[in-house]
Backbone as XML, in Angstrom:
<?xml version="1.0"?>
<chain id="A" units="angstrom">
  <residue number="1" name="UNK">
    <atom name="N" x="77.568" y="139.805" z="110.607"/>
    <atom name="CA" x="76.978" y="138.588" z="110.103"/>
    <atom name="C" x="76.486" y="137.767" z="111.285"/>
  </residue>
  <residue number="2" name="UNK">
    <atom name="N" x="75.180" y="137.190" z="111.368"/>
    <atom name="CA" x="74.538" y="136.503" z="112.258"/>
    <atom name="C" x="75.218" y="135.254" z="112.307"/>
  </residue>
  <residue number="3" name="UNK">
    <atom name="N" x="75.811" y="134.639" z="113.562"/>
    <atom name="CA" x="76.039" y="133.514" z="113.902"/>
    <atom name="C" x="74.902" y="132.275" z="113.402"/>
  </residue>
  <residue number="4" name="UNK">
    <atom name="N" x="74.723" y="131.498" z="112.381"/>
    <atom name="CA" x="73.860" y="130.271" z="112.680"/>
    <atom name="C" x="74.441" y="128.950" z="112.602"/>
  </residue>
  <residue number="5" name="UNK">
    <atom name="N" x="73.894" y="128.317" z="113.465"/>
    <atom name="CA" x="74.333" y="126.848" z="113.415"/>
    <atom name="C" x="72.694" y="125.839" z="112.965"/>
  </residue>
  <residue number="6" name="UNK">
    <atom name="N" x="73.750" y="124.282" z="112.499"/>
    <atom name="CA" x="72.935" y="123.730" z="111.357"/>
    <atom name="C" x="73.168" y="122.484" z="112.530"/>
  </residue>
  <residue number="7" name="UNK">
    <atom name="N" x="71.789" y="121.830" z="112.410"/>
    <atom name="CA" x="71.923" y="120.346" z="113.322"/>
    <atom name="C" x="72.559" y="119.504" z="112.222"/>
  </residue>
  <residue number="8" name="UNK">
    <atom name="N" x="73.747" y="118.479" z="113.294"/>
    <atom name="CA" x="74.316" y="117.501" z="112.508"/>
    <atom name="C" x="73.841" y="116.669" z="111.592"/>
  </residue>
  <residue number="9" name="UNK">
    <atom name="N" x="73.725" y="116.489" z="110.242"/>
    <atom name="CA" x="73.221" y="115.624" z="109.338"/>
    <atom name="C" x="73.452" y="114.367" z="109.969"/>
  </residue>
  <residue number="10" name="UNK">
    <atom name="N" x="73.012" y="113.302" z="110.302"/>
    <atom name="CA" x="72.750" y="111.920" z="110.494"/>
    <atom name="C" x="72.409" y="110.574" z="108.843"/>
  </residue>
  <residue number="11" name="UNK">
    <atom name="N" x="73.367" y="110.145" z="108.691"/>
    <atom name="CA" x="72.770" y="109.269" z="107.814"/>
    <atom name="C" x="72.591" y="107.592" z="107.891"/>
  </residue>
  <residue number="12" name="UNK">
    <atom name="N" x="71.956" y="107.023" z="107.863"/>
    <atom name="CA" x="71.131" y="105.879" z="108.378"/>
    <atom name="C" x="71.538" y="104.694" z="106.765"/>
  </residue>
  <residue number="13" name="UNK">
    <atom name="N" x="72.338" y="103.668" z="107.284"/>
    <atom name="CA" x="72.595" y="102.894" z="105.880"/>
    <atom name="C" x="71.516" y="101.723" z="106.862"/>
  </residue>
  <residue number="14" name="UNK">
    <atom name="N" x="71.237" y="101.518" z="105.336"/>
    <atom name="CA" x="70.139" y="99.875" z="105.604"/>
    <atom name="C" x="71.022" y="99.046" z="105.195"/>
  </residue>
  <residue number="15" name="UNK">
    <atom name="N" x="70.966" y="97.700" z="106.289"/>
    <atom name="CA" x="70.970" y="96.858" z="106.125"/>
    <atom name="C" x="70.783" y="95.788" z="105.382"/>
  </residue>
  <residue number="16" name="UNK">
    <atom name="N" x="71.073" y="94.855" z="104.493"/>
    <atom name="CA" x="70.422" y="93.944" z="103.134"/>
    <atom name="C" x="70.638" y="93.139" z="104.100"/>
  </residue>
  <residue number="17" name="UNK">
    <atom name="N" x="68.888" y="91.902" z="104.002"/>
    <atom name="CA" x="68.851" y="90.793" z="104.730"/>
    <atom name="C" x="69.610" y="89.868" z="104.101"/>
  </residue>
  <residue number="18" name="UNK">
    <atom name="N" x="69.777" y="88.525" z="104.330"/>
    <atom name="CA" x="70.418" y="87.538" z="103.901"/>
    <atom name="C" x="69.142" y="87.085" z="103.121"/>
  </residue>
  <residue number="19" name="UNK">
    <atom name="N" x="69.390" y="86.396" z="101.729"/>
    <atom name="CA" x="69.000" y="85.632" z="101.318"/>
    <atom name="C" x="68.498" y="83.912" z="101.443"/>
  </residue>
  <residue number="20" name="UNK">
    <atom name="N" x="69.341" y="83.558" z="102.572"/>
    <atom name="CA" x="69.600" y="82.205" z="103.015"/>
    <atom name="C" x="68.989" y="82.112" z="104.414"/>
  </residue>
  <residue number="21" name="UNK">
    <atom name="N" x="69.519" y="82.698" z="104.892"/>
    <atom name="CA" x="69.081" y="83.101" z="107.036"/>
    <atom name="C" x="68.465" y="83.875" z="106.959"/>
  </residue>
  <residue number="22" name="UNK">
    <atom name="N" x="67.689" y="84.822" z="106.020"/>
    <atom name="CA" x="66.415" y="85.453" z="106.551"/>
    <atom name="C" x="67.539" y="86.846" z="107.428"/>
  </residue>
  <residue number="23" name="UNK">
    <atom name="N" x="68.239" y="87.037" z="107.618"/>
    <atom name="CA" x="69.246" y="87.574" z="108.869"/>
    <atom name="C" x="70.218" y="88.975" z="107.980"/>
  </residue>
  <residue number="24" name="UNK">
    <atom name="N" x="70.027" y="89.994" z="108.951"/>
    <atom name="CA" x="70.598" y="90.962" z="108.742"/>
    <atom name="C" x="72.523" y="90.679" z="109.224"/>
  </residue>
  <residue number="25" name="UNK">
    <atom name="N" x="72.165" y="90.628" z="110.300"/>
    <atom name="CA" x="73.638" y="90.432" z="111.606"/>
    <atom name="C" x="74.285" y="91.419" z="111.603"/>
  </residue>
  <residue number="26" name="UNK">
    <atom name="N" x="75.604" y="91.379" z="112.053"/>
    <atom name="CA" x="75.911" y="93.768" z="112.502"/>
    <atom name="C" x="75.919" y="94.178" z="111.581"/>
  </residue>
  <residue number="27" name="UNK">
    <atom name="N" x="76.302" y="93.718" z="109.995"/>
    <atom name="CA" x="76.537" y="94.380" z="109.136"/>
    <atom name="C" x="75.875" y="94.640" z="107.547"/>
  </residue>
  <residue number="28" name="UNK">
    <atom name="N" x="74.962" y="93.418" z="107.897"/>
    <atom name="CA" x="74.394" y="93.036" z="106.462"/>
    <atom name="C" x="74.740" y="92.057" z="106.090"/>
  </residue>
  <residue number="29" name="UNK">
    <atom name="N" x="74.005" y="91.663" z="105.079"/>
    <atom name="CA" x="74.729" y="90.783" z="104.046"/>
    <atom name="C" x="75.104" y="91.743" z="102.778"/>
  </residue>
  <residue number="30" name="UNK">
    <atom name="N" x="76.567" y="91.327" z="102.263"/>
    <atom name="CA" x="77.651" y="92.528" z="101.575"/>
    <atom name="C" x="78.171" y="91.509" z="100.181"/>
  </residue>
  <residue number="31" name="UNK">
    <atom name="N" x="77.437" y="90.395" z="100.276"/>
    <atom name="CA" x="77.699" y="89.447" z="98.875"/>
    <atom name="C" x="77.749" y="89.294" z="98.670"/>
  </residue>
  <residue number="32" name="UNK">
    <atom name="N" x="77.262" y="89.397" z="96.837"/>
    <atom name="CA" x="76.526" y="89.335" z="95.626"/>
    <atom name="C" x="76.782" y="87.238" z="95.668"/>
  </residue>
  <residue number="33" name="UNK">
    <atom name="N" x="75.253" y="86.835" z="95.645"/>
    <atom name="CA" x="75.349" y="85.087" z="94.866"/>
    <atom name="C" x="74.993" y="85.089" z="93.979"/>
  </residue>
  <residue number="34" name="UNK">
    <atom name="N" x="75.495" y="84.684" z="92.626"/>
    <atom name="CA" x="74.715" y="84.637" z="91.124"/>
    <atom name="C" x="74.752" y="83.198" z="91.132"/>
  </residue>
  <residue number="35" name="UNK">
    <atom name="N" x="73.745" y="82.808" z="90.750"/>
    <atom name="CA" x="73.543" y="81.260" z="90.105"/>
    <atom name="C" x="72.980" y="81.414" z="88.469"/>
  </residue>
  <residue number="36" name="UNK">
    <atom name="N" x="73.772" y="80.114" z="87.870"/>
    <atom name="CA" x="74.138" y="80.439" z="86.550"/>
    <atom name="C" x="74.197" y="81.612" z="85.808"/>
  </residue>
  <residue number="37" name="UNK">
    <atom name="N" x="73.206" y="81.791" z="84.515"/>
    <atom name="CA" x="73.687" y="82.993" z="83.688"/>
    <atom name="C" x="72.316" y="84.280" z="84.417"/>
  </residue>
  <residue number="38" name="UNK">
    <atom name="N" x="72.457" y="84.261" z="85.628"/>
    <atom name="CA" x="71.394" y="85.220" z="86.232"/>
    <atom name="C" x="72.390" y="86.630" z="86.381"/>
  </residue>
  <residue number="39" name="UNK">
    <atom name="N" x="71.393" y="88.022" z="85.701"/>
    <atom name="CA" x="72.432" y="88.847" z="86.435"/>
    <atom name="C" x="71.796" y="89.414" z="87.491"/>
  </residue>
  <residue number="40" name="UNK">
    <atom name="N" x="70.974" y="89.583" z="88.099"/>
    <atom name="CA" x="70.301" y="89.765" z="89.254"/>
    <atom name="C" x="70.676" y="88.956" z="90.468"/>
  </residue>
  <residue number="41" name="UNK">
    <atom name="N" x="71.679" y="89.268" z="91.182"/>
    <atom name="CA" x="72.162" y="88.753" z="92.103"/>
    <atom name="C" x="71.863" y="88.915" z="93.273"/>
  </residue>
  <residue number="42" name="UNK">
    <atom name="N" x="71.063" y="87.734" z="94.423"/>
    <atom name="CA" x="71.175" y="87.619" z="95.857"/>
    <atom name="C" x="71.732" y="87.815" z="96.992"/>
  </residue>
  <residue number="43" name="UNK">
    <atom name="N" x="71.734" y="89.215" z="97.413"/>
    <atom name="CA" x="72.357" y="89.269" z="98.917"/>
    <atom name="C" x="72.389" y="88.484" z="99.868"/>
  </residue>
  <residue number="44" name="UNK">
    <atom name="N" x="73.832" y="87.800" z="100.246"/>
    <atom name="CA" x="73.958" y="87.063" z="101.203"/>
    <atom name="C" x="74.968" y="87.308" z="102.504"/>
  </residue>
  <residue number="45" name="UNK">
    <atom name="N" x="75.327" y="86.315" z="103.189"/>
    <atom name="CA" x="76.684" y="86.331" z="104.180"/>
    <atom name="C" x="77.708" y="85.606" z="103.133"/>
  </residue>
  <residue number="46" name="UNK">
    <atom name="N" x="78.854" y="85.796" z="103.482"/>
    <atom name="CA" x="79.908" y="84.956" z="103.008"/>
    <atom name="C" x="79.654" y="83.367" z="103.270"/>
  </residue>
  <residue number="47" name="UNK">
    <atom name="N" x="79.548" y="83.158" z="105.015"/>
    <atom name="CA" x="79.303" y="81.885" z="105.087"/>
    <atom name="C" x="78.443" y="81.489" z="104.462"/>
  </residue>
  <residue number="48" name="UNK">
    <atom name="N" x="77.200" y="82.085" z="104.278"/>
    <atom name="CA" x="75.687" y="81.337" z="103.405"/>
    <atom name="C" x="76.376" y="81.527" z="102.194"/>
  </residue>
  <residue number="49" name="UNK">
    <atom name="N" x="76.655" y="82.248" z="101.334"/>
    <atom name="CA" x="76.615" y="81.944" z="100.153"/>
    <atom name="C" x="77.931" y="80.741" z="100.033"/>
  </residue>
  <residue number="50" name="UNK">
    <atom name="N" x="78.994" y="80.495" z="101.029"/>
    <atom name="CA" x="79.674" y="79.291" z="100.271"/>
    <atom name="C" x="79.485" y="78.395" z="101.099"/>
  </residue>
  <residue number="51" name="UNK">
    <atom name="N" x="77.929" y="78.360" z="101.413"/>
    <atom name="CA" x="77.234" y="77.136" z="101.965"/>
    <atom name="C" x="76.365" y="76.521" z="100.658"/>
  </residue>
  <residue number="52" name="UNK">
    <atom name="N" x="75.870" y="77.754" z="100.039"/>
    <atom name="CA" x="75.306" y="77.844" z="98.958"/>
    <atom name="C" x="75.977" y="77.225" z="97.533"/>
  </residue>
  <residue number="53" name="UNK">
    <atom name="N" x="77.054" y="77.610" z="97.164"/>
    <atom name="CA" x="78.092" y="77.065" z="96.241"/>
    <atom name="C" x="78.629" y="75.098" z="96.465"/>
  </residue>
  <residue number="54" name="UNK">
    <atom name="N" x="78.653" y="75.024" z="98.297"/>
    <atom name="CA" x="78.780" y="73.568" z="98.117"/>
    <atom name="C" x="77.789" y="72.464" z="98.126"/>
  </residue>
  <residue number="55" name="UNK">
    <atom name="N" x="76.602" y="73.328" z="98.423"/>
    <atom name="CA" x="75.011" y="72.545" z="98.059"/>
    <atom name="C" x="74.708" y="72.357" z="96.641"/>
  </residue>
  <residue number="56" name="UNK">
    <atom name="N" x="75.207" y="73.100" z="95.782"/>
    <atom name="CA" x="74.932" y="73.714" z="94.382"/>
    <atom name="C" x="74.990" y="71.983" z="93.698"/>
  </residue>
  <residue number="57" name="UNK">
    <atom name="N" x="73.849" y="71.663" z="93.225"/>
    <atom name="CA" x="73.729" y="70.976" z="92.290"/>
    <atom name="C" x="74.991" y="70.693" z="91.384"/>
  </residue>
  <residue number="58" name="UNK">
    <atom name="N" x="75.113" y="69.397" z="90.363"/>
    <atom name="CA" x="76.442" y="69.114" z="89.681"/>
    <atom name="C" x="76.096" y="70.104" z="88.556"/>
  </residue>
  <residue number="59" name="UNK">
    <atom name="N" x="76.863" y="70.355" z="87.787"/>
    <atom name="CA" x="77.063" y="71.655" z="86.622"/>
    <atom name="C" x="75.713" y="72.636" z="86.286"/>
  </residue>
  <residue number="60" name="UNK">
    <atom name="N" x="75.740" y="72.822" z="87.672"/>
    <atom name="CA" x="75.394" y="74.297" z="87.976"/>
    <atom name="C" x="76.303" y="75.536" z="88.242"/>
  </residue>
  <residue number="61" name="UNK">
    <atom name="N" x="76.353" y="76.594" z="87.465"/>
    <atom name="CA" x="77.159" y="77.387" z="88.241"/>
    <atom name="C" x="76.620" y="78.332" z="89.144"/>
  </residue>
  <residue number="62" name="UNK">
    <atom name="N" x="77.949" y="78.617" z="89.642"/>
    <atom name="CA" x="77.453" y="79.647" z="91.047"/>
    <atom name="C" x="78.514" y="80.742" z="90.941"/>
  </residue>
  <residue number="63" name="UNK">
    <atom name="N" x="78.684" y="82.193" z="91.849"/>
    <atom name="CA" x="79.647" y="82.677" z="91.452"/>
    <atom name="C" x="79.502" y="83.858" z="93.251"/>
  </residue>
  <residue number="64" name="UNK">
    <atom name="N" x="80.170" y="83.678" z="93.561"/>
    <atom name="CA" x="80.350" y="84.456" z="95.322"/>
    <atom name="C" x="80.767" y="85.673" z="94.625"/>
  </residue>
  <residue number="65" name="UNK">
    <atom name="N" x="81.052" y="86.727" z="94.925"/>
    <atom name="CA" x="81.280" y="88.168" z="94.698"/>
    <atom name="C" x="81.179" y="89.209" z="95.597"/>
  </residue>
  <residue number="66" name="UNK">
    <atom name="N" x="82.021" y="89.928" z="96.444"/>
    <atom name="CA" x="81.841" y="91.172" z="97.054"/>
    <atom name="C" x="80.892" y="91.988" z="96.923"/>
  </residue>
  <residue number="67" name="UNK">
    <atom name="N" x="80.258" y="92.587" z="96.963"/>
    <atom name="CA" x="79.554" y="93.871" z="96.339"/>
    <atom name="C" x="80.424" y="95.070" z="96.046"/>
  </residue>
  <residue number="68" name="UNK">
    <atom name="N" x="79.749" y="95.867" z="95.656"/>
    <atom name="CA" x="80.694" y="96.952" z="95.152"/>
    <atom name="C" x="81.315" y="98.097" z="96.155"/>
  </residue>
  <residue number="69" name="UNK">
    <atom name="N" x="80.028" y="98.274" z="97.289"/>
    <atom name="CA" x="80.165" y="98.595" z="98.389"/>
    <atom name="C" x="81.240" y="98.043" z="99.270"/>
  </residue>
  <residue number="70" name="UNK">
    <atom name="N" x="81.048" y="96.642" z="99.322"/>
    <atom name="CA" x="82.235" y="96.074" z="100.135"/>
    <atom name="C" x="83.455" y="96.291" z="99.712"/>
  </residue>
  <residue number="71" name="UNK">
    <atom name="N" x="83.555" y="96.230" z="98.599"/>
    <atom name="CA" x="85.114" y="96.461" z="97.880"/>
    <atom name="C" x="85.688" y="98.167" z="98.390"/>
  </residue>
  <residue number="72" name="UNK">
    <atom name="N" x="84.626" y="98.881" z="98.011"/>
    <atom name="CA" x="85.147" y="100.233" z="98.335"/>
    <atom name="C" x="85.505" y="100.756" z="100.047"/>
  </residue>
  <residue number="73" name="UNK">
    <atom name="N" x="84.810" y="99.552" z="100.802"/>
    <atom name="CA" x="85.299" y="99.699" z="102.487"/>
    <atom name="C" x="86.624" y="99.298" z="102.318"/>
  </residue>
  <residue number="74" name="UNK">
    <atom name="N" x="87.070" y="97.612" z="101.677"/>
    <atom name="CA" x="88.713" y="97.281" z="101.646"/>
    <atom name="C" x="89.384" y="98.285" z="101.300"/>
  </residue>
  <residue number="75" name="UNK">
    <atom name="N" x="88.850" y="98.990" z="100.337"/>
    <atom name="CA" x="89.589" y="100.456" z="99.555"/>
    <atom name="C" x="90.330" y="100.959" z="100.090"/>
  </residue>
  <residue number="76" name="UNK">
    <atom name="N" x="89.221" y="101.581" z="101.241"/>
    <atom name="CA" x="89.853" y="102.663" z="102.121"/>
    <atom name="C" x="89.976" y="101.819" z="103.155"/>
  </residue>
  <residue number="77" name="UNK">
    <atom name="N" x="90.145" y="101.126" z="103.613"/>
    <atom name="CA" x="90.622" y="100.103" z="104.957"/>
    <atom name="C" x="92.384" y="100.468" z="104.095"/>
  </residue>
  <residue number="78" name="UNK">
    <atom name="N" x="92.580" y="99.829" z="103.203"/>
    <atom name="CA" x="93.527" y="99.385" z="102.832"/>
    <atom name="C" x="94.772" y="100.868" z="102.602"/>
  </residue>
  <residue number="79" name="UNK">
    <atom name="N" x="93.380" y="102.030" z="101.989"/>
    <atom name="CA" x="94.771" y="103.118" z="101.933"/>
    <atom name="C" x="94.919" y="103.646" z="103.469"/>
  </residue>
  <residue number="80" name="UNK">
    <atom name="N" x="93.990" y="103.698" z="104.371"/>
    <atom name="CA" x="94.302" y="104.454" z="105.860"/>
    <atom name="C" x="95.679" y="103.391" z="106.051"/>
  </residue>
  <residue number="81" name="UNK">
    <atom name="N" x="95.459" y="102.440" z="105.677"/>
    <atom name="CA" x="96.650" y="101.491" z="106.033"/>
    <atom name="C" x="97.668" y="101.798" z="105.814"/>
  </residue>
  <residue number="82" name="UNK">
    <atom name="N" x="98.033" y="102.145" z="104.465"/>
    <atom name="CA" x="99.288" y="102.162" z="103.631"/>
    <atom name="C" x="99.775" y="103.873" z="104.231"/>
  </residue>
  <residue number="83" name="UNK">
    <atom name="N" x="98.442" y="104.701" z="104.306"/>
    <atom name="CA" x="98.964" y="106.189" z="104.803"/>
    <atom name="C" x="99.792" y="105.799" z="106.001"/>
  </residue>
  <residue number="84" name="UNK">
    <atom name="N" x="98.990" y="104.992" z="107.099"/>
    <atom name="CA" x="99.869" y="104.849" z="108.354"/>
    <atom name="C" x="101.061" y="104.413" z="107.915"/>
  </residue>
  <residue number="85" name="UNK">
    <atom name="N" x="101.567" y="103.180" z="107.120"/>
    <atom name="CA" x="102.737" y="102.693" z="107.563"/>
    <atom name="C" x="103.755" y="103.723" z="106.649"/>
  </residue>
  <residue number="86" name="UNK">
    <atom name="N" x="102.909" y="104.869" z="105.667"/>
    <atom name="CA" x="104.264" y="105.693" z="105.032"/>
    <atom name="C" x="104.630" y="106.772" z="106.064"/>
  </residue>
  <residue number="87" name="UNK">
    <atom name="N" x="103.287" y="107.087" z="107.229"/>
    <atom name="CA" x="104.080" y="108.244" z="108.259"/>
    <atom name="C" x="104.873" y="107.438" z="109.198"/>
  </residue>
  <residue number="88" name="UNK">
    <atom name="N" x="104.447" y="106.215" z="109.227"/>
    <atom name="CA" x="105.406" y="105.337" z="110.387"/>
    <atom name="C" x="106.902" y="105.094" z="110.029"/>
  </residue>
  <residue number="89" name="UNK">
    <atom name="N" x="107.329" y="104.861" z="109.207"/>
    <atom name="CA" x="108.105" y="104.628" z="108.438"/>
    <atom name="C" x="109.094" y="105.992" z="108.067"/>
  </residue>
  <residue number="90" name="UNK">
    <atom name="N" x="108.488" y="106.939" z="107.780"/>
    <atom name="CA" x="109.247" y="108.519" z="107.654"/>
    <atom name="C" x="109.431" y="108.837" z="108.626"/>
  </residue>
  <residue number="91" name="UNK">
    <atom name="N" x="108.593" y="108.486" z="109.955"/>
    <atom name="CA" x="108.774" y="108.971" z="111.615"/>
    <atom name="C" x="109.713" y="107.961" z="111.979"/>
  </residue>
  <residue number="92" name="UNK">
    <atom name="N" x="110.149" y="107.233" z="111.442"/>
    <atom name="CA" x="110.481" y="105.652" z="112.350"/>
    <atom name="C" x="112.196" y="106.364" z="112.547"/>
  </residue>
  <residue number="93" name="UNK">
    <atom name="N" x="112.667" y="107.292" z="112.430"/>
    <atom name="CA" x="113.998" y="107.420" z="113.183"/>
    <atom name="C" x="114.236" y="108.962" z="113.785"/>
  </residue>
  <residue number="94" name="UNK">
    <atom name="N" x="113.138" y="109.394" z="113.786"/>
    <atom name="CA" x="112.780" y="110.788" z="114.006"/>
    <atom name="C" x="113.369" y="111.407" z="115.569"/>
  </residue>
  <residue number="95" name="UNK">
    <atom name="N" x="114.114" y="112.411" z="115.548"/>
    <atom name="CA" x="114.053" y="112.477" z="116.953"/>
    <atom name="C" x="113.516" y="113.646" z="117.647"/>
  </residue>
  <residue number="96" name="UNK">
    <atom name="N" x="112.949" y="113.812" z="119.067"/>
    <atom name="CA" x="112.636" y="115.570" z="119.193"/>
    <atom name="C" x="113.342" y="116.334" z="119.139"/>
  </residue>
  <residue number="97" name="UNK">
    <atom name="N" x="112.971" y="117.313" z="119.064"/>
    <atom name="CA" x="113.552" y="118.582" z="118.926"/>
    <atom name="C" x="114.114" y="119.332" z="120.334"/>
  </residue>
  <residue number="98" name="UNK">
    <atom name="N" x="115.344" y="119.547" z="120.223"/>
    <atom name="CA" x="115.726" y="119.899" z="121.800"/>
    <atom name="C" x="115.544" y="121.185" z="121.938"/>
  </residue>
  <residue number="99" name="UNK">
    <atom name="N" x="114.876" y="121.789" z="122.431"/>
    <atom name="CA" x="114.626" y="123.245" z="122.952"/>
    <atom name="C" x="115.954" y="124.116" z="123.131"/>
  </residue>
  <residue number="100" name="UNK">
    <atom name="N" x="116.259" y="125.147" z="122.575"/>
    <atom name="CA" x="117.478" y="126.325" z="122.883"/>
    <atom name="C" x="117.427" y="126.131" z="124.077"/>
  </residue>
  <residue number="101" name="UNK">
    <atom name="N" x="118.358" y="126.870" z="124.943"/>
    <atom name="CA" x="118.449" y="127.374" z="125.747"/>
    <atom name="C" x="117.754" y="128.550" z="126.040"/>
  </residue>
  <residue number="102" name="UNK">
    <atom name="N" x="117.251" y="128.770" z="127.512"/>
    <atom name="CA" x="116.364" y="130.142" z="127.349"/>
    <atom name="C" x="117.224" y="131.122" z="127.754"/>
  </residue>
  <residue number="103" name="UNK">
    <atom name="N" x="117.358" y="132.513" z="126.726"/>
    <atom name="CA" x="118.326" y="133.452" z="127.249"/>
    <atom name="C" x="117.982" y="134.027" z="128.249"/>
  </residue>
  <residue number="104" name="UNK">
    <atom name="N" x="118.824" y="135.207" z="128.831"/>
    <atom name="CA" x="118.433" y="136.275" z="129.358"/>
    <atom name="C" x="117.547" y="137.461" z="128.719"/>
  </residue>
  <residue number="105" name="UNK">
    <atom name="N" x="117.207" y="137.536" z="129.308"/>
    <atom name="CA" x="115.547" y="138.793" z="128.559"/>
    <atom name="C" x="116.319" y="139.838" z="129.359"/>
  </residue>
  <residue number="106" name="UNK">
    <atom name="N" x="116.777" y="141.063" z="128.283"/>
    <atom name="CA" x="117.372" y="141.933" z="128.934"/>
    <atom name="C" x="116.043" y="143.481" z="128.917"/>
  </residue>
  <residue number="107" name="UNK">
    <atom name="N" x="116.045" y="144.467" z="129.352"/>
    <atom name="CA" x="114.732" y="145.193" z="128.972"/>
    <atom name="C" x="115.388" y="146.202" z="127.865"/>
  </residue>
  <residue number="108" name="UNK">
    <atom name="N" x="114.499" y="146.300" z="127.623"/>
    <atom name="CA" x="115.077" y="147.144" z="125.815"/>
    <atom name="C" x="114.799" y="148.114" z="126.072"/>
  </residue>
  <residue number="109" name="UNK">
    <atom name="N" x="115.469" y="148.764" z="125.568"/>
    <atom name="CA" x="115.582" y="150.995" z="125.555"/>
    <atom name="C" x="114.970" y="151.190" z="124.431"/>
  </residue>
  <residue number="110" name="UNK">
    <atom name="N" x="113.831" y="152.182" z="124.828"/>
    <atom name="CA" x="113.261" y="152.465" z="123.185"/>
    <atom name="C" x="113.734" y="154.123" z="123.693"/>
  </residue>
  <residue number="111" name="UNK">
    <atom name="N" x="113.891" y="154.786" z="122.141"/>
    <atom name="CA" x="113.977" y="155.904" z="122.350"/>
    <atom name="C" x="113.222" y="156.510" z="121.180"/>
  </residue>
  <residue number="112" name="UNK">
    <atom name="N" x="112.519" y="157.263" z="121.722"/>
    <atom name="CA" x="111.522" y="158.226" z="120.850"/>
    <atom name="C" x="111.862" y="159.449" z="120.251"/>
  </residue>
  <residue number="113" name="UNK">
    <atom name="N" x="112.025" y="159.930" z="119.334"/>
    <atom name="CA" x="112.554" y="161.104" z="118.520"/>
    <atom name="C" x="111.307" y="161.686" z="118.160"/>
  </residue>
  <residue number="114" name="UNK">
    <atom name="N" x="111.015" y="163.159" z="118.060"/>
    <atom name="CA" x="109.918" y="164.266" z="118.449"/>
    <atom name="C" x="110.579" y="164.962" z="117.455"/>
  </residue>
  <residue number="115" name="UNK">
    <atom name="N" x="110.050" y="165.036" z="115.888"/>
    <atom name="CA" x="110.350" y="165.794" z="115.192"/>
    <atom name="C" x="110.377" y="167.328" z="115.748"/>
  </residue>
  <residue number="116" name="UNK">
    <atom name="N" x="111.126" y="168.457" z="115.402"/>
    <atom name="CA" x="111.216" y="169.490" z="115.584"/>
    <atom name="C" x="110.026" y="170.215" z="114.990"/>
  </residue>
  <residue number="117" name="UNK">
    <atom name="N" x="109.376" y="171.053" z="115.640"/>
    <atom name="CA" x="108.312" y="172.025" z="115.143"/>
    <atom name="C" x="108.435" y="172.680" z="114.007"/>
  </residue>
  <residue number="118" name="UNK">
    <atom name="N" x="106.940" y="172.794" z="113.479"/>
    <atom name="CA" x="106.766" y="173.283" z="112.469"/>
    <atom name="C" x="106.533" y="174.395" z="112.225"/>
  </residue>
  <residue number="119" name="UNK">
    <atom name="N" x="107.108" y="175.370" z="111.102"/>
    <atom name="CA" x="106.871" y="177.098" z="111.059"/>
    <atom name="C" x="105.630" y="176.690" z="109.887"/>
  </residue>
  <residue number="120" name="UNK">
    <atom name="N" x="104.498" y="177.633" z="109.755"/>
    <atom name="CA" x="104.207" y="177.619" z="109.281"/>
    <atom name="C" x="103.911" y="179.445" z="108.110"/>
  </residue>
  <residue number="121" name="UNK">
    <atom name="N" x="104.497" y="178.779" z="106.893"/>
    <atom name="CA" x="104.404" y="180.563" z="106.389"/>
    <atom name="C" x="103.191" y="181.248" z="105.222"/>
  </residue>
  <residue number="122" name="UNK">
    <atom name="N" x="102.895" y="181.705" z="105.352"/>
    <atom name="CA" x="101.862" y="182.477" z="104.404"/>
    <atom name="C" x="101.842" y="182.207" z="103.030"/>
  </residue>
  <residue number="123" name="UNK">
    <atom name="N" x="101.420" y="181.775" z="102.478"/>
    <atom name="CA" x="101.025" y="181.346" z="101.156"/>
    <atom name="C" x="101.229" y="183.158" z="100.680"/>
  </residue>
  <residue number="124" name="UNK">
    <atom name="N" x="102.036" y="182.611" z="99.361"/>
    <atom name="CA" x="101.987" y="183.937" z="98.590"/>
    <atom name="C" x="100.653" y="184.460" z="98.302"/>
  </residue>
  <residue number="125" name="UNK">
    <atom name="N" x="100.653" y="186.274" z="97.496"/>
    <atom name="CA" x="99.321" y="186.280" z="97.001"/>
    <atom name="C" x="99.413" y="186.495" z="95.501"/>
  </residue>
  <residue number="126" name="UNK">
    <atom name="N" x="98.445" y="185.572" z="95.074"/>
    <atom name="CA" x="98.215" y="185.582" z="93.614"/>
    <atom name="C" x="97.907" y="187.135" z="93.045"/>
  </residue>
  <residue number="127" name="UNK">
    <atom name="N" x="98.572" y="187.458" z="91.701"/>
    <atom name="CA" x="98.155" y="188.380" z="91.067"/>
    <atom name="C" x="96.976" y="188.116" z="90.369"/>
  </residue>
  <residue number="128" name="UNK">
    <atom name="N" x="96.098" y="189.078" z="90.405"/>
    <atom name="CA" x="94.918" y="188.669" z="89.359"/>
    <atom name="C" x="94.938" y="189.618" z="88.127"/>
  </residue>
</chain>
């Protein structure tokens, strides 16, 4: 079978600008601003959007929200977390393993047995 190799897939996430600052920044804006009964919601920063919420007109509503994306980074932020502290925790009184002692290596006797030869005898002869 022919050896082939495949160039590393690369995948490229875009950025969502801010709604407010015009502004990407390292990570995006990650979210969701709804104002009143809109469901089409504005990508923002955290800070802009609850810059946004305390500008907000009197009984207007507003509503800040994660995105769905963001939630699923805490996700796994949160289980790598919990994995670490259950191996930390099962390791946390662990001790090494102390190595035997190394014996003496003595050299081993092999002994080979040579079946006895074979006679070989004439096949009877068939009557026909």
């Amino acid at each position: 079978m022919k050896n082939t190799t495949t160039a590393p897939t690369t995948t490229v996430s875009t950025l969502h600008i801010c709604a407010v600052c015009k502004q990407t920044g390292s990570v995006g804006a990650k979210w969701n601003f709804f104002i009143g009964d809109s469901q089409t919601p504005q990508k923002v920063h955290k800070p802009c959007g609850e810059m946004l919420q305390k500008s907000a007109p009197e009984g207007v509503r507003t509503a800040l929200i994660p995105s769905p994306g963001l939630r699923d980074e805490w996700r796994k932020e949160r289980l790598a977390r919990q994995a670490k502290n259950l191996w930390d925790t099962a390791f946390a009184d662990a001790k090494p393993i102390k190595a035997a002692p190394a014996k003496e290596s003595k050299p081993v006797l092999k002994t080979v047995t040579i079946p006895p030869p074979m006679t070989v005898l004439p096949a009877p002869a068939i009557a026909a």
